[in-house]
Amino acid sequence: MKTFAVVIAFCSCMFTAYAQDTLSKHLDTVVVKSAEQLHSGFTRLKDVEGTAIYAGKKTEVIVMKNLVGNKATNNSRQIYSKVAGLNIWENDGAGIQLAIGGRGLNPNRVSNFNTRQNGYDISADALGYPESYYTPPAEAVERIEIVRGAASLQYGTQFGGMINFKMERGSDSQKVAVNTRLTAGSWNFLNTSTSVGGTINKLNYYGFFQHKSGDGWRPNAEFNSNTAYASAIYKLNERLSVTLQYTYMNYLEHQPGGLTDADFKADPRQSVRARNWFRVNWNLGAVSLDYHISNKLTLNTRFFGLMASRDALGLLTFINRADDGSDRNLYTDHYHNWGNETRLLYQYKVGTALLGFRYYSGHTEREQGYGSDGSGHDFTFTPTKASDSLRYSRYIFPNHNTAIFAENIFRVTPRLNIIPGVRFESITTKADGNYTNVVFDGAGNPIFAQKITDNKRNSRSFILGGIGVTYNPLSFLQLYGNFSRNYKAINFNDLRTLNPNLRVDSNLQDEKGYSADIGIRKNIGIFNFDVSVFLLNYDNKIGSILSVDSVRILTYNLRTNVAQSRHIGLESYVEADIWKLIKGNETSTSVTLFSNFSLINAKYIHSKDVSIQGRRVEFVPDVVFKTGVAVRYKKWAGSYQYSYTGKQYTDATNATFTDNAIDGLIPAYSVMDLSAEYHLNKHFSVLGSINNLSDVRYFTRRADSYPGPGIIPSDARSFYLTLQAKF
């Protein structure tokens, strides 16, 4: 109750201004102008947008309509090319699953970002299993918003920040507008998408459907995916509007598995697993209300829900062992989640105040055991071997999260803003289920089986505090800084798993820490930059330690609170339109150069384990560098990009090699991409891309589970051609 009282007191102080200011004259909010009108396609969020405060935070916005790149495959290298410090995993060539991480955090399914679509959660379970099996299709996205530094104050328990996919809406000037795209590419890749939208009286509507399929670069890598999205915005009057949105996605993917280091060196295209399959079904709904109560006071409330499932079937035995035709591991999840987030934003004479509330209820049903010994996608628990039917677990993971948060922009002077914030969190997580403990003899025969019931409950409440500051020495230049506490709860995989390559410490604890940023940025005109340094501290970071089972004589990854880790880094983004610098801002021709560079030093400190002390944190390339040029001339547009990612390790001991390839070095690699588009007229366009232009052989990931285990090779050079029609 004491912590709750602190939050209420803070909020009360902020909103006292409301009563004092009701008769005062309204002053327009002073915000830094966006550069979205330029062809760059990259800008940052304003200090205040909608019912959110972004002042003092490091933010990035990717404007998709200005991106010259491969949208059909959601190519992450091209889409996120100007976001500094991102480590990108490439799981498949179709872009079905997004995997990015920033500042030395694990990229796996964007699990270290709070991932949203139109402001609401889209991950499997935002609290207990924040992995995103659904990625919004780039062809239907208007812009991508990324917030780092003090993002925990508004978006809760995470260290990486927030990423929000703002989807397209219907045309405001047409009753019916149609956009259809057809893309063909290497290895029988086919992508078709169509959108229909417009405005009729008070109703704005938008619908989108996408189908994609292909065989993949490697054998046993075919996929089939369907995604649909619908939105309806009804404007009841000038102040009040209601929005309904629904997203559907399903895909079936044949996974070729991983490789050992020797196999990758001999032939990275080969596959030694032919019986691995992955299936996802996603249903996401939301309803929101926006009410401009007055010129100063705005209310937004959004309800959202998820009904989804994920099935993974295949062999998780060490990749250096041949497939013996045995029963396959089968993991199934069913997610049933819902939540509400309500925000109230008030603009007063010398500031802006935000008060928010969030409630989230998650319910996950998880089964792990064995499926058939066949080769098809039969996602049923029907093992052939009698002993495999014993090794089975079934759990229910309910969780509840209530949060109250508040931020305030104090405009101390026309140049100086101070932005304090606070968030109260109450979290309850449970695990109710059972598993079977089986004892085998030396010949592998079961001699004893015991069904064990497992019930766990963990409730905790805490406060996250933070502060930001901005100072504008010149009208076009801003200094910014922030500090905030961070917290991340352990997820369901950290409670119980049957993965033979991974074991979990029974005493695993939630992660705690803090983050800070200091930077300088310019985002107006034809020369822009954002250069900053950051500090990210984990008091008890969860990670993987390469361990040895002395009884069974095998290695495995132990997931545990490794030690305190400290991430220090430099992030820089610089961009200039050199043609406009020479010819002036009136010319329609554009030749834009950009450079994105980051240096990260992330190490484990204060560890009791000498094998870890001073070691580099896993999944942290020391250097990430991207540079490129984009040209626009009359009806033509083109882009070239070079990407370099430094070497990184996959476990806390910094092992450089293991026989099973689960842990080891990920060598540095560089990749080039080339894209172009030509607009025949206002209705028809032709677009093309060559990805991995120099046809290098590299990999970005070693997996201890699906889609591996082992090294996951990235695709070779690929070609794509798109025809687009707009009416």
PDB file of C-alpha atoms in Angstrom, residues 98-101 105-112 131-132:
ATOM      1  CA  LEU A  98      10.854 -10.853 -36.859  1.00  0.00           C
ATOM      2  CA  ALA A  99      13.960 -11.244 -34.668  1.00  0.00           C
ATOM      3  CA  ILE A 100      15.692  -8.013 -33.633  1.00  0.00           C
ATOM      4  CA  GLY A 101      17.389  -6.954 -30.419  1.00  0.00           C
ATOM      5  CA  LEU A 105      19.710  -7.992 -25.851  1.00  0.00           C
ATOM      6  CA  ASN A 106      18.583 -11.326 -27.297  1.00  0.00           C
ATOM      7  CA  PRO A 107      16.863 -10.785 -30.687  1.00  0.00           C
ATOM      8  CA  ASN A 108      14.715 -13.933 -30.460  1.00  0.00           C
ATOM      9  CA  ARG A 109      11.202 -13.061 -31.721  1.00  0.00           C
ATOM     10  CA  VAL A 110      11.591  -9.449 -30.484  1.00  0.00           C
ATOM     11  CA  SER A 111      11.169 -10.772 -26.930  1.00  0.00           C
ATOM     12  CA  ASN A 112      13.112  -7.912 -25.321  1.00  0.00           C
ATOM     13  CA  GLU A 131       7.718 -13.658 -28.023  1.00  0.00           C
ATOM     14  CA  SER A 132       6.057 -12.447 -31.228  1.00  0.00           C
TER      15      SER A 132
END
